[in-house]
Coordinates of C-alpha atoms and ligand atoms in Angstrom, one line a residue:
M322 CA 14.6 27.2 1.5
E323 CA 13.4 28.9 -1.7
I324 CA 10.2 27.9 -3.5
I325 CA 10.8 26.2 -6.8
T326 CA 8.6 25.3 -9.8
L327 CA 7.0 22.0 -10.4
K328 CA 9.3 21.5 -13.4
E329 CA 12.4 22.1 -11.3
A330 CA 11.1 19.8 -8.6
F331 CA 10.4 17.1 -11.2
D332 CA 13.9 17.4 -12.6
I333 CA 15.6 17.2 -9.2
V334 CA 13.6 14.1 -8.3
M335 CA 14.3 12.4 -11.6
R336 CA 18.0 13.2 -11.4
S337 CA 18.1 11.6 -8.0
A338 CA 16.5 8.3 -9.1
T339 CA 19.0 5.4 -9.0
F340 CA 18.6 2.1 -10.8
T341 CA 17.4 -0.7 -8.5
G342 CA 19.4 -3.4 -10.2
T343 CA 18.0 -6.6 -11.7
E344 CA 16.7 -10.0 -10.7
T345 CA 15.6 -13.1 -12.6
V346 CA 12.0 -14.3 -12.3
D347 CA 10.0 -17.1 -13.9
F348 CA 8.4 -15.7 -17.0
T349 CA 4.9 -16.6 -15.6
D350 CA 5.6 -14.1 -12.8
S351 CA 6.9 -11.3 -15.1
L352 CA 3.6 -9.5 -15.9
G353 CA 4.0 -5.7 -15.3
R354 CA 7.7 -6.0 -14.6
V355 CA 10.3 -4.0 -16.6
L356 CA 12.4 -6.2 -18.9
A357 CA 16.1 -5.8 -18.1
S358 CA 17.6 -7.8 -21.1
D359 CA 16.7 -8.4 -24.7
I360 CA 14.6 -11.6 -25.4
K361 CA 15.8 -13.5 -28.5
S362 CA 13.9 -16.4 -30.1
D363 CA 15.7 -19.8 -30.4
I364 CA 13.4 -20.9 -33.2
D365 CA 11.8 -19.8 -36.4
M366 CA 8.1 -18.9 -36.2
P367 CA 6.3 -20.6 -37.8
P368 CA 8.8 -23.4 -37.2
F369 CA 7.7 -25.1 -40.5
N370 CA 5.6 -24.3 -43.6
K371 CA 2.2 -24.6 -42.1
A372 CA -1.4 -25.0 -43.4
T373 CA -3.6 -22.1 -42.2
V374 CA -6.9 -23.8 -43.1
D375 CA -8.4 -27.3 -43.1
G376 CA -8.4 -28.6 -46.7
F377 CA -6.2 -30.2 -49.3
A378 CA -2.5 -29.5 -50.1
C379 CA -1.5 -29.9 -53.8
R380 CA 0.4 -28.1 -56.6
R381 CA -1.3 -24.9 -57.9
D382 CA -0.8 -26.3 -61.4
D383 CA -3.1 -29.2 -60.6
L384 CA -5.9 -27.2 -59.0
H385 CA -8.4 -27.9 -61.8
S386 CA -7.7 -31.7 -62.1
E387 CA -9.1 -34.5 -60.1
L388 CA -6.6 -35.3 -57.3
A389 CA -5.7 -38.6 -55.6
I390 CA -5.7 -38.2 -51.8
V391 CA -2.4 -39.8 -50.6
E392 CA -2.7 -39.3 -46.8
T393 CA -4.3 -37.3 -44.0
I394 CA -1.9 -34.9 -42.2
A395 CA -3.0 -34.0 -38.7
A396 CA -1.4 -31.2 -36.7
G397 CA 1.6 -32.5 -34.8
I398 CA 2.6 -35.2 -37.2
K399 CA 5.2 -35.3 -40.0
P400 CA 3.9 -35.9 -43.6
L401 CA 4.9 -39.3 -45.0
Y402 CA 4.5 -38.5 -48.7
N403 CA 5.6 -35.8 -51.1
I404 CA 3.0 -34.4 -53.4
S405 CA 3.5 -35.0 -57.1
E406 CA 1.4 -34.4 -60.2
N407 CA -2.4 -34.8 -59.6
Q408 CA -1.9 -35.8 -56.0
C409 CA -2.9 -34.1 -52.7
S410 CA -2.9 -34.7 -49.0
R411 CA -5.9 -34.0 -46.7
I412 CA -4.5 -31.5 -44.2
M413 CA -5.6 -29.8 -41.0
T414 CA -5.0 -26.3 -39.8
G415 CA -1.5 -26.0 -38.2
A416 CA -0.2 -29.2 -39.8
V417 CA 3.1 -29.4 -41.8
L418 CA 2.8 -28.7 -45.5
P419 CA 4.0 -31.8 -47.5
E420 CA 6.9 -31.3 -49.8
G421 CA 5.8 -30.6 -53.4
A422 CA 2.6 -28.8 -52.4
D423 CA 2.4 -25.0 -52.9
V424 CA -1.3 -24.4 -52.1
V425 CA -4.0 -25.5 -49.7
F426 CA -7.6 -25.2 -50.8
M427 CA -10.3 -25.2 -48.2
V428 CA -12.7 -28.1 -47.4
E429 CA -15.5 -25.6 -48.2
D430 CA -14.2 -25.5 -51.8
S431 CA -13.9 -29.2 -52.4
K432 CA -15.9 -32.3 -53.5
V433 CA -14.6 -35.7 -52.4
N434 CA -15.6 -38.8 -54.3
D435 CA -14.1 -42.3 -54.0
G436 CA -10.7 -41.3 -52.6
K437 CA -10.4 -38.4 -55.0
V438 CA -11.1 -34.7 -54.6
R439 CA -11.9 -31.8 -56.9
F440 CA -11.4 -28.1 -56.2
T441 CA -14.8 -26.5 -56.7
G442 CA -13.9 -22.9 -56.3
S443 CA -12.6 -20.5 -58.9
F444 CA -9.7 -18.9 -57.0
T445 CA -7.8 -19.8 -53.8
K446 CA -5.1 -18.0 -51.7
D447 CA -2.1 -20.2 -50.9
N448 CA -3.3 -20.6 -47.2
I449 CA 0.3 -21.4 -46.2
A450 CA 2.3 -19.6 -43.4
L451 CA 5.9 -19.9 -44.4
I452 CA 8.7 -21.0 -42.1
G453 CA 10.2 -18.0 -40.2
E454 CA 7.8 -15.4 -41.8
D455 CA 6.8 -14.0 -38.3
I456 CA 10.1 -14.5 -36.4
K457 CA 13.5 -15.7 -37.4
D458 CA 15.7 -17.9 -35.3
G459 CA 18.0 -15.6 -33.2
Q460 CA 15.8 -12.5 -33.7
T461 CA 15.3 -10.1 -30.8
V462 CA 11.6 -10.2 -30.1
L463 CA 11.5 -7.9 -27.0
R464 CA 13.8 -5.2 -26.0
S465 CA 15.1 -4.3 -22.6
G466 CA 13.3 -1.5 -20.8
K467 CA 9.7 -2.4 -21.8
V468 CA 6.9 -3.2 -19.3
I469 CA 5.8 -6.8 -19.9
K470 CA 2.2 -7.2 -21.1
P471 CA 0.2 -10.4 -21.4
Q472 CA 1.0 -10.5 -25.2
D473 CA 4.7 -10.2 -24.3
I474 CA 4.4 -13.3 -22.0
A475 CA 3.3 -15.2 -25.1
L476 CA 6.3 -14.0 -27.0
I477 CA 8.6 -15.0 -24.1
A478 CA 7.1 -18.5 -24.0
L479 CA 7.4 -18.8 -27.8
S480 CA 11.0 -17.8 -27.8
G481 CA 12.2 -20.5 -25.5
N482 CA 12.9 -18.4 -22.4
T483 CA 11.3 -19.6 -19.1
S484 CA 13.1 -17.2 -16.9
V485 CA 13.6 -13.5 -17.6
K486 CA 15.8 -10.7 -16.2
V487 CA 13.8 -7.8 -14.9
S488 CA 14.4 -4.7 -12.9
R489 CA 14.1 -5.1 -9.2
R490 CA 11.0 -3.4 -7.9
P491 CA 11.9 -0.6 -5.5
S492 CA 10.6 -1.0 -1.9
A493 CA 8.9 1.9 -0.3
G494 CA 8.2 2.5 3.4
V495 CA 5.0 4.5 4.1
I496 CA 4.7 6.5 7.4
S497 CA 1.7 8.7 8.3
S498 CA 2.4 11.3 10.9
G499 CA -0.2 13.0 13.1
N500 CA -1.7 12.7 16.6
E501 CA -5.2 13.0 15.2
L502 CA -4.9 9.9 13.1
V503 CA -6.6 6.6 13.9
E504 CA -6.4 3.4 11.8
P505 CA -9.5 2.4 9.8
S506 CA -9.5 -0.9 11.7
S507 CA -9.9 0.9 15.0
L508 CA -13.2 2.0 16.5
K509 CA -15.0 5.0 15.0
P510 CA -12.8 8.1 15.3
G511 CA -13.5 10.1 18.4
I512 CA -13.8 13.8 18.6
A513 CA -10.8 15.5 17.0
Q514 CA -9.7 12.3 15.3
I515 CA -9.3 11.5 11.6
R516 CA -9.0 8.2 9.9
N517 CA -5.7 7.5 8.4
T518 CA -6.4 7.3 4.6
N519 CA -3.1 8.4 3.2
S520 CA -1.2 5.3 4.2
Y521 CA -3.6 3.1 2.3
Q522 CA -3.9 5.4 -0.7
L523 CA -0.1 5.6 -0.9
M524 CA 0.2 1.8 -0.6
A525 CA -2.2 1.4 -3.5
Q526 CA -0.5 4.0 -5.6
L527 CA 2.9 2.3 -4.9
K528 CA 1.4 -1.0 -6.0
R529 CA 0.0 0.5 -9.2
A530 CA 3.4 2.1 -9.9
G531 CA 5.2 -1.3 -9.6
A532 CA 6.9 -0.7 -6.3
I533 CA 6.6 -2.8 -3.1
G534 CA 4.9 -0.8 -0.3
K535 CA 5.6 -1.5 3.3
N536 CA 3.3 0.2 5.8
Y537 CA 5.0 1.5 9.0
G538 CA 1.7 2.8 10.4
I539 CA 1.2 6.0 12.3
A540 CA 4.0 8.1 13.8
R541 CA 2.8 10.3 16.7
D542 CA 3.7 14.0 16.7
D543 CA 6.7 13.2 18.8
E544 CA 10.1 13.9 17.4
A545 CA 12.0 11.1 19.0
A546 CA 9.5 8.4 18.1
T547 CA 9.1 9.7 14.6
Y548 CA 12.9 9.7 14.2
E549 CA 13.0 6.0 15.2
I550 CA 10.4 5.0 12.6
V551 CA 12.0 7.2 9.8
M552 CA 15.4 5.7 10.5
R553 CA 14.1 2.2 10.4
A554 CA 12.2 2.8 7.1
I555 CA 15.3 4.4 5.5
S556 CA 17.5 1.5 6.4
E557 CA 14.9 -1.1 5.1
N558 CA 13.7 0.6 1.8
D559 CA 14.8 2.3 -1.4
I560 CA 12.1 5.0 -0.9
V561 CA 10.4 6.4 2.1
L562 CA 7.2 8.3 1.9
I563 CA 6.2 10.3 5.0
S564 CA 2.8 11.9 4.9
G565 CA 1.9 14.9 7.0
G566 CA 3.9 17.2 9.2
V567 CA 5.6 19.2 6.5
S568 CA 3.5 22.4 6.7
M569 CA 4.2 25.5 8.9
G570 CA 2.4 24.3 12.1
D571 CA 3.9 23.9 15.5
F572 CA 4.1 20.1 15.2
D573 CA 5.3 20.0 11.6
F574 CA 8.8 18.7 12.3
I575 CA 9.2 16.1 9.5
P576 CA 11.8 18.1 7.6
A577 CA 13.8 18.5 10.8
V578 CA 13.5 14.7 11.5
M579 CA 14.6 14.0 7.9
E580 CA 17.7 16.1 8.4
R581 CA 18.5 14.5 11.7
A582 CA 18.2 11.1 10.0
G583 CA 20.9 12.2 7.5
V584 CA 18.6 13.1 4.6
K585 CA 20.0 16.0 2.5
I586 CA 16.9 18.0 1.7
L587 CA 16.8 19.2 -2.0
F588 CA 13.6 21.1 -1.9
S589 CA 10.8 21.8 0.6
R590 CA 8.4 24.1 -1.2
I591 CA 6.9 23.9 -4.7
N592 CA 4.9 26.6 -6.3
V593 CA 2.0 24.3 -6.9
Q594 CA -1.6 23.9 -5.8
P595 CA -2.2 21.4 -4.2
G596 CA 1.0 20.2 -2.6
K597 CA 3.1 23.3 -1.9
P598 CA 4.9 21.9 1.2
T599 CA 6.1 18.7 -0.6
T600 CA 9.6 18.0 0.6
F601 CA 12.2 15.8 -1.0
G602 CA 15.7 14.7 0.0
V603 CA 18.3 12.0 -0.5
H604 CA 20.0 9.7 2.0
P605 CA 22.7 7.2 1.0
D606 CA 20.1 4.4 1.7
A607 CA 16.9 5.9 0.4
L608 CA 15.1 8.7 -1.4
V609 CA 12.8 10.4 1.0
F610 CA 9.6 12.4 0.4
G611 CA 7.7 14.4 3.0
L612 CA 4.3 14.6 1.4
P613 CA 1.5 17.0 2.5
G614 CA -1.0 15.4 4.9
N615 CA -4.0 16.5 2.9
P616 CA -5.1 13.4 1.0
V617 CA -5.7 15.1 -2.3
S618 CA -2.3 16.8 -2.2
S619 CA -0.6 13.6 -1.2
F620 CA -2.3 11.7 -4.1
I621 CA -1.4 14.3 -6.7
Q622 CA 2.2 14.8 -5.7
F623 CA 2.7 11.1 -5.7
E624 CA 1.4 10.9 -9.3
L625 CA 3.4 13.9 -10.4
L626 CA 6.7 13.1 -8.7
V627 CA 6.9 9.7 -7.0
R628 CA 5.5 7.6 -9.8
P629 CA 7.8 8.8 -12.6
M630 CA 10.7 8.4 -10.1
I631 CA 9.8 4.8 -9.4
S632 CA 9.6 4.1 -13.2
R633 CA 13.0 5.7 -13.7
M634 CA 14.4 3.6 -10.9
M635 CA 13.2 0.5 -12.8
G636 CA 14.8 1.7 -16.1
Y637 CA 11.8 3.1 -18.0
E638 CA 10.3 6.5 -18.6
F639 CA 6.8 6.9 -17.3
K640 CA 4.5 8.5 -19.8
P641 CA 1.3 9.7 -18.4
V642 CA -1.8 9.1 -20.6
T643 CA -3.0 12.5 -21.8
F644 CA -5.8 13.4 -24.1
P645 CA -7.4 16.7 -25.3
A646 CA -10.9 17.6 -24.1
I647 CA -13.2 20.6 -24.4
M648 CA -14.2 22.5 -21.2
K649 CA -17.8 22.1 -20.4
N650 CA -17.9 25.4 -18.4
S651 CA -15.6 28.3 -17.7
F652 CA -13.4 27.8 -14.7
S653 CA -11.7 30.6 -12.8
R654 CA -9.7 31.2 -9.6
K655 CA -9.0 34.2 -7.5
N656 CA -5.4 33.6 -6.6
A657 CA -3.3 32.7 -9.6
E658 CA 0.1 32.7 -7.8
R659 CA 0.6 28.9 -8.1
H660 CA 0.7 26.4 -10.9
A661 CA -2.7 24.6 -10.3
L662 CA -3.7 21.0 -10.9
I663 CA -7.4 20.7 -11.2
P664 CA -9.3 17.4 -10.9
V665 CA -11.8 17.0 -13.7
M666 CA -14.3 14.4 -14.7
I667 CA -15.1 13.6 -18.3
T668 CA -18.8 13.9 -19.0
E669 CA -20.8 11.4 -21.2
N670 CA -20.2 13.8 -24.1
G671 CA -16.5 13.8 -23.6
L672 CA -16.3 17.2 -22.1
A673 CA -13.9 18.1 -19.2
D674 CA -15.7 19.3 -16.1
P675 CA -13.8 20.3 -12.9
V676 CA -15.2 18.2 -10.1
E677 CA -16.8 20.1 -7.1
Y678 CA -13.8 20.4 -4.9
H679 CA -13.8 21.9 -1.4
G680 CA -10.0 21.8 -0.9
S681 CA -7.2 19.4 -0.4
A682 CA -8.9 17.1 2.0
H683 CA -11.9 16.4 -0.2
L684 CA -11.5 12.7 -1.0
S685 CA -14.7 12.1 -2.8
A686 CA -13.7 14.7 -5.3
M687 CA -10.7 12.7 -6.3
S688 CA -12.7 9.5 -6.5
E689 CA -15.0 11.2 -9.1
A690 CA -12.1 12.6 -11.1
D691 CA -10.9 11.0 -14.3
G692 CA -7.9 13.2 -14.7
I693 CA -6.3 16.5 -13.8
I694 CA -5.7 19.6 -15.9
E695 CA -3.0 22.1 -15.4
M696 CA -3.3 25.8 -15.0
P697 CA 0.1 27.6 -15.1
A698 CA 0.9 30.3 -12.5
G699 CA -0.5 33.7 -13.6
E700 CA -3.5 32.2 -15.4
R701 CA -6.8 32.9 -13.9
T702 CA -9.4 31.6 -16.2
I703 CA -10.1 28.7 -18.6
M704 CA -13.0 29.5 -20.9
E705 CA -15.9 27.3 -21.8
G706 CA -15.2 25.6 -25.1
E707 CA -11.4 25.9 -24.7
T708 CA -9.5 22.7 -25.4
V709 CA -7.5 21.4 -22.4
S710 CA -5.1 18.5 -22.0
V711 CA -6.3 16.0 -19.5
R712 CA -3.9 13.8 -17.7
Q713 CA -5.4 10.5 -16.7
I714 CA -5.1 9.6 -13.0
Ligands
LIG220 P1 -0.5 18.1 8.0 O1 0.2 18.1 6.7 O2 0.1 17.2 9.0 O3 -0.6 19.5 8.5 O4 -2.0 17.6 7.7 C1 -2.9 18.3 6.9 C2 -4.3 17.8 7.0 O5 -4.2 16.5 6.4 C3 -4.8 17.7 8.3 O6 -6.2 18.0 8.3 C4 -4.6 16.3 8.7 O7 -5.6 15.8 9.6 C5 -4.8 15.5 7.4 N1 -4.0 14.3 7.4 C6 -2.7 14.2 7.7 N2 -2.3 12.9 7.6 C7 -3.3 12.2 7.2 C8 -3.5 10.8 6.8 N3 -2.6 9.9 7.0 N4 -4.7 10.5 6.4 C9 -5.7 11.4 6.3 N5 -5.6 12.7 6.5 C10 -4.4 13.1 7.0
LIG221 MG1 -0.1 16.9 11.0

């Protein structure tokens, strides 16, 4: 199969993403979910004309007269009296403004004497929040397709909705393949063994992307056994991520297993560094990725391809956070054949500095990185002082 560009791979993946459908959840469980219907308020907000300070409610015309205090209005009670000439009510923040009053002056600007009060300031704002000035009854306060933030939960509570329709989170099966792999919970790896890090990194990336990860553990380099696990994961999930076994080695039979399992492979080589052997295909039951075994490649290809696909499946477009930064030093590479993604850290002075990076298996490099920068195919050097666009990871 021919090698394609990262842009082409991205487009193929995004075109294949199918909507996961919706479900209804209690609004207290909706943080981070994608809203799947508009939220309308069933009340005005504020629901009544409201005092915004502790003070005295009266007519602005009477501000410079001595005022008789007719009652005290606490928050949560209805005023008993209307305000007429040279009268006022003592009022608390959040309480209902009495009829007739058009200003509330602050306690700090008052002098009370014998049941009467005087305004001692020279000017006061109205200090009234008008009914419906923030939100009108029936108004749409949140639109379908947005990721719910804590502030949105407040809006949902305010609007009288206790359950909300959200996109279903896609489920994703994670399989690591390789005879050399041992689980972190096992004894120290023996000679020729490597700890399985990809499964856990991918599970964490899935969680961050809003999907539900399911770990199927390690598949040995045995075609029949791998086929069993892949089939099971396909039937039980919307997405399957298989790490390892996609390169050109003698035991790299994941693409063959994918095909045997009924996956139509749409690409198996991307002109990108790292992550060239990234393979992707579609099955009627699941979208299937064969990710490179190298942890850095697996991490980056997930961020570039899988994460936006998960977002699209939930009905919103993932926008990576990017920001400009100036290169601390020049950076160059010998082989400029592929489109490169270079992990960088941001120095204390805000400069971009490629992290020391020994290759696709160098996990601590990724841990230090704040972002990645792109270097298109054919480009060999980025100069010191040049401005680059950093994509946060
Ligand atoms: P592969 O893609 O299977 O050829 O693997 C490439 C490299 O990544 C090899 O050095 C593997 O040992 C390593 N590798 C493969 N799978 C994992 C994994 N799940 N966790 C950590 N390293 C892995
Ligand atoms: Mg392998």
